[in-house]
XYZ file of N, CA and C in Angstrom:
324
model
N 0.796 -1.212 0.000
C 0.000 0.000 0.000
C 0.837 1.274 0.000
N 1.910 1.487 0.928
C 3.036 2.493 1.069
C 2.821 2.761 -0.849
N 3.806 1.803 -1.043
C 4.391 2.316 -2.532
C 2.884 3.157 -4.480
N 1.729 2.308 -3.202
C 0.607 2.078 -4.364
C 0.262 4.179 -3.711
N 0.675 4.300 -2.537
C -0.131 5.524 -1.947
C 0.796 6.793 -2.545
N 2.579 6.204 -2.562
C 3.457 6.823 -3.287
C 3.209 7.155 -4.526
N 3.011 6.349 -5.713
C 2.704 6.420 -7.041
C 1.527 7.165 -7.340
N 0.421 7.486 -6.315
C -0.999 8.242 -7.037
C -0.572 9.621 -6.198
N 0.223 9.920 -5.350
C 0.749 11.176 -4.463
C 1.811 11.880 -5.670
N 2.624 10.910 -6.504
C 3.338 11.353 -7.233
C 2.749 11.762 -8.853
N 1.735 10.755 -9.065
C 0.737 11.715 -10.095
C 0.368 12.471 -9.341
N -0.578 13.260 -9.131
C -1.185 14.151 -7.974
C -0.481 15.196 -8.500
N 0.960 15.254 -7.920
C 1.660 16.067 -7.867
C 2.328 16.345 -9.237
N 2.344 15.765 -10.258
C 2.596 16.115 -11.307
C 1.605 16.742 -12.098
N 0.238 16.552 -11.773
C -0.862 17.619 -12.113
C -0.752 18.377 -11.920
N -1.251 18.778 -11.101
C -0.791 20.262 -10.145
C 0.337 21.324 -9.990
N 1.483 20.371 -10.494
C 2.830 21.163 -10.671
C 2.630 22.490 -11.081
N 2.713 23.908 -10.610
C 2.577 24.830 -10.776
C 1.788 26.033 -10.882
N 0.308 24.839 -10.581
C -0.852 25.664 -10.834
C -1.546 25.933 -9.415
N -2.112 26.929 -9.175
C -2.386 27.698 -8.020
C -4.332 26.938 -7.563
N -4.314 26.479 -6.682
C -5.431 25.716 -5.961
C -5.707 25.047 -7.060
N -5.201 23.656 -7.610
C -6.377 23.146 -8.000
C -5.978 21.663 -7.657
N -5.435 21.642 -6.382
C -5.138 20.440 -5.876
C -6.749 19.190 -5.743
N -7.644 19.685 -5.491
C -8.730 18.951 -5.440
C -8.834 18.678 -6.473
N -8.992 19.711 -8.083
C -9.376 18.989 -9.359
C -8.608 18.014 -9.943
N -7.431 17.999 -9.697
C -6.148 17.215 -9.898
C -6.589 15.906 -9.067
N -6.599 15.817 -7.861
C -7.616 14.454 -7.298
C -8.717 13.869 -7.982
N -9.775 14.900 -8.134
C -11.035 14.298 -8.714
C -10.460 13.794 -10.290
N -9.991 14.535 -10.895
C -9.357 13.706 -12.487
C -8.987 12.289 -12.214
N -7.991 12.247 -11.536
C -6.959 11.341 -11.406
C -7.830 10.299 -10.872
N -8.817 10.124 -10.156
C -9.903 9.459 -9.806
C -10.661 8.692 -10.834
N -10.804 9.876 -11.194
C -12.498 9.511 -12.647
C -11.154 8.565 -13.492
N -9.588 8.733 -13.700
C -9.350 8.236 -14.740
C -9.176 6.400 -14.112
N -8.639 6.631 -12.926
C -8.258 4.885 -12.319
C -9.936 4.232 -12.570
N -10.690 5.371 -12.518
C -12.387 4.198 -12.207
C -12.650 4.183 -13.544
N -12.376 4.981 -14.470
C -12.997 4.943 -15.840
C -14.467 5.748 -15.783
N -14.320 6.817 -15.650
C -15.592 7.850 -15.483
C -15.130 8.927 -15.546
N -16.370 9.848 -16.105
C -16.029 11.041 -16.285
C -16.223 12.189 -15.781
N -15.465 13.176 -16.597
C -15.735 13.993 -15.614
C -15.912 15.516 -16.208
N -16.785 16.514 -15.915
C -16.681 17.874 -16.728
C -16.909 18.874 -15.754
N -15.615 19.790 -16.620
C -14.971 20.474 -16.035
C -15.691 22.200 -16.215
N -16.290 22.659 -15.600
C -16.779 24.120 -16.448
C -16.511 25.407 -15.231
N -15.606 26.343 -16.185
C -15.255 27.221 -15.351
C -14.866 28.592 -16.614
N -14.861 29.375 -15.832
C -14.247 30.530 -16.615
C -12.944 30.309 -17.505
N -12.683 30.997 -18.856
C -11.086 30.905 -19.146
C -10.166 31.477 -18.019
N -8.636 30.501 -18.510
C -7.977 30.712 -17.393
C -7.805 30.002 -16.298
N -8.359 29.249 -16.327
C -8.485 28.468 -15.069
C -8.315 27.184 -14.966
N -7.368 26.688 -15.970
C -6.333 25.083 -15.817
C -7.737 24.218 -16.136
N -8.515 24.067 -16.907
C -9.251 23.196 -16.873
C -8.223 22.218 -18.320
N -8.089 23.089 -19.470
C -7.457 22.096 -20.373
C -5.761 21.849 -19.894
N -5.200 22.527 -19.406
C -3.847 22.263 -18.906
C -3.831 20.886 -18.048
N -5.050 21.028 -17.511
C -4.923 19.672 -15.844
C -5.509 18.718 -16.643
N -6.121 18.552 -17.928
C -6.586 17.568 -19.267
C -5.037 16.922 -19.796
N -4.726 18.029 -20.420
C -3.256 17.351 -21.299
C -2.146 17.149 -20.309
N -2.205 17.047 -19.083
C -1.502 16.928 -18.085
C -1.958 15.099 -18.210
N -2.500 15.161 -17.973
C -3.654 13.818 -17.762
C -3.142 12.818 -18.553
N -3.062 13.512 -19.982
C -2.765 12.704 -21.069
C -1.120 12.132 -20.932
N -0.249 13.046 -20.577
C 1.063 12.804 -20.728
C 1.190 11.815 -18.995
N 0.202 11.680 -18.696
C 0.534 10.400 -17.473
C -0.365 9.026 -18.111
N -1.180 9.256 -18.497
C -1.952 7.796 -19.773
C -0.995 7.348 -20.234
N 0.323 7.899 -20.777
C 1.128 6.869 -21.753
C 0.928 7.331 -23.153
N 1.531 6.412 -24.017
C 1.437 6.749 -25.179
C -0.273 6.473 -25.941
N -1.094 5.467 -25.188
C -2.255 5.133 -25.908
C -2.868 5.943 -25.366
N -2.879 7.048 -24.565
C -3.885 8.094 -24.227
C -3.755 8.896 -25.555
N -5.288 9.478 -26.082
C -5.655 10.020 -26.929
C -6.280 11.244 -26.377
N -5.718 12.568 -26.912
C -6.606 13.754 -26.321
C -7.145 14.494 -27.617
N -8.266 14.875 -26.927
C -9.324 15.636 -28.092
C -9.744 17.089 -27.564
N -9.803 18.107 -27.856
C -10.075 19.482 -27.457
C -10.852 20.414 -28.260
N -11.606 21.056 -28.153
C -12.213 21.868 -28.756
C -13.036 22.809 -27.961
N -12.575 23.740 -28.644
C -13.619 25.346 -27.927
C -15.084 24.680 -28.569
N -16.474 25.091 -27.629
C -17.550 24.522 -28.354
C -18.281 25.972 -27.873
N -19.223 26.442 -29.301
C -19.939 27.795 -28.815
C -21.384 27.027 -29.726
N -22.489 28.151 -29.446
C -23.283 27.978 -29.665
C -23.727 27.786 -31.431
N -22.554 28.195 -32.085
C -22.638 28.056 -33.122
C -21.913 26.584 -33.872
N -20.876 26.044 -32.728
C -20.822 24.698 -33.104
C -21.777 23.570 -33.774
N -21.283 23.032 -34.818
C -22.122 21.629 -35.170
C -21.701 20.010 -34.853
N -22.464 19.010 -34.616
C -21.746 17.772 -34.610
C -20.945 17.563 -35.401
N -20.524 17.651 -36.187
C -19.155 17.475 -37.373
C -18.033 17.794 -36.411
N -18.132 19.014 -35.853
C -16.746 19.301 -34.838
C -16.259 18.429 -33.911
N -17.343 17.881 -33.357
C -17.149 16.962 -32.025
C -16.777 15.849 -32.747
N -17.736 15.078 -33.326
C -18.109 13.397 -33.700
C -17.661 13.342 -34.809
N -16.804 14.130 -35.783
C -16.561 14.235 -37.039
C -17.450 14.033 -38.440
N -16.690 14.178 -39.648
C -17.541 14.841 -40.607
C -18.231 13.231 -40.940
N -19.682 13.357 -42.029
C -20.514 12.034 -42.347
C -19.730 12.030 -43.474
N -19.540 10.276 -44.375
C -18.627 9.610 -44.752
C -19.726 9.993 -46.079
N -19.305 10.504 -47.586
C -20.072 10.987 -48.519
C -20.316 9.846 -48.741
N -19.213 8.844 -48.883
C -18.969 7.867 -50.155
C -20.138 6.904 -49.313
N -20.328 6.457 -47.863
C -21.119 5.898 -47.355
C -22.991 6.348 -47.227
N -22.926 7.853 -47.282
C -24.047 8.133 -48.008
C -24.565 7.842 -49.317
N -23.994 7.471 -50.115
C -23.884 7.076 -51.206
C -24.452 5.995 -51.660
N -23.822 5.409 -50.261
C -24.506 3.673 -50.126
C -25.769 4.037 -49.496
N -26.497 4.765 -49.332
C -27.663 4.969 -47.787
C -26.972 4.414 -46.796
N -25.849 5.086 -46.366
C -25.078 4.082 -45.232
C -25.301 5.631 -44.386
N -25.435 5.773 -42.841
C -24.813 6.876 -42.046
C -23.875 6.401 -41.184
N -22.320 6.674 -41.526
C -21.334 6.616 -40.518
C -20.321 7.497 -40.645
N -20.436 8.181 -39.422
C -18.930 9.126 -39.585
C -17.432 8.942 -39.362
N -16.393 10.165 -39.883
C -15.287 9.403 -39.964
C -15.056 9.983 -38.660
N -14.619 9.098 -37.653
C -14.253 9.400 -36.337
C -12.969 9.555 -35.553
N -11.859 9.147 -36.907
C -10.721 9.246 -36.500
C -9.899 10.545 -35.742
N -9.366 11.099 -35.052
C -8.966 12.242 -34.367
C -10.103 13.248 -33.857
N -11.469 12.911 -33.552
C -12.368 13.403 -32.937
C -12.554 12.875 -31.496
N -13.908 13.207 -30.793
C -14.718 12.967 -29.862
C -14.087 11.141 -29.460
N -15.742 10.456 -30.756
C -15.522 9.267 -30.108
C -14.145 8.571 -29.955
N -13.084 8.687 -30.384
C -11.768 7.727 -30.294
C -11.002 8.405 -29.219
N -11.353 9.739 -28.383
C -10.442 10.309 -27.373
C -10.956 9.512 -25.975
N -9.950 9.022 -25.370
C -9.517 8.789 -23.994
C -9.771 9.984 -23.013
N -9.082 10.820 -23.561
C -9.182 12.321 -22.531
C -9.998 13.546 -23.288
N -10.848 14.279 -23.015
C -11.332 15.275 -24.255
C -11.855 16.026 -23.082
């Protein structure tokens, strides 16, 4: 237990590295990621929400996938879930291409 309490104290602390109170959000992340749940983050700009994200990512490893996007009211699903596949419309097929979007990110 010592060493298991060492290793999540030492992520912890590599979240947080530099950023001013957000020792709790840095917990709750690091949480949602060991259980596999999520978690959203909403706060003013400025305020380490995507920093303590791609922080996240560079402790996942190399198969962590991060996805980001500013979303305003003028956003469409194409941005998030990516664009619909023509050539599969074509077929009467609906599937989008999802590669470097929403659904294939680990962290977003």
């Amino acid at each position: 237990p010592a060493e298991l309490t060492a290793k999540i104290q030492a992520a912890v602390d590599a979240l947080e590295k530099g950023l001013v109170e957000r020792g709790e959000e840095a917990r709750v992340l690091l949480l949602a990621a060991v259980c596999a749940e999520h978690v959203l983050m909403l706060g003013p700009p400025g305020t380490a929400k995507s920093a303590l994200a791609r922080r996240l990512v560079r402790l996942g490893g190399e198969d962590a996938v991060f996805f980001e996007r500013l979303v305003t009211r003028f956003s469409v699903p194409e941005e998030l879930f990516g664009p619909l596949s023509l050539r599969a419309l074509e077929r009467d097929e609906y599937i989008r291409q999802t590669k470097g979007y929403l659904p294939e990110a680990t962290v977003a």
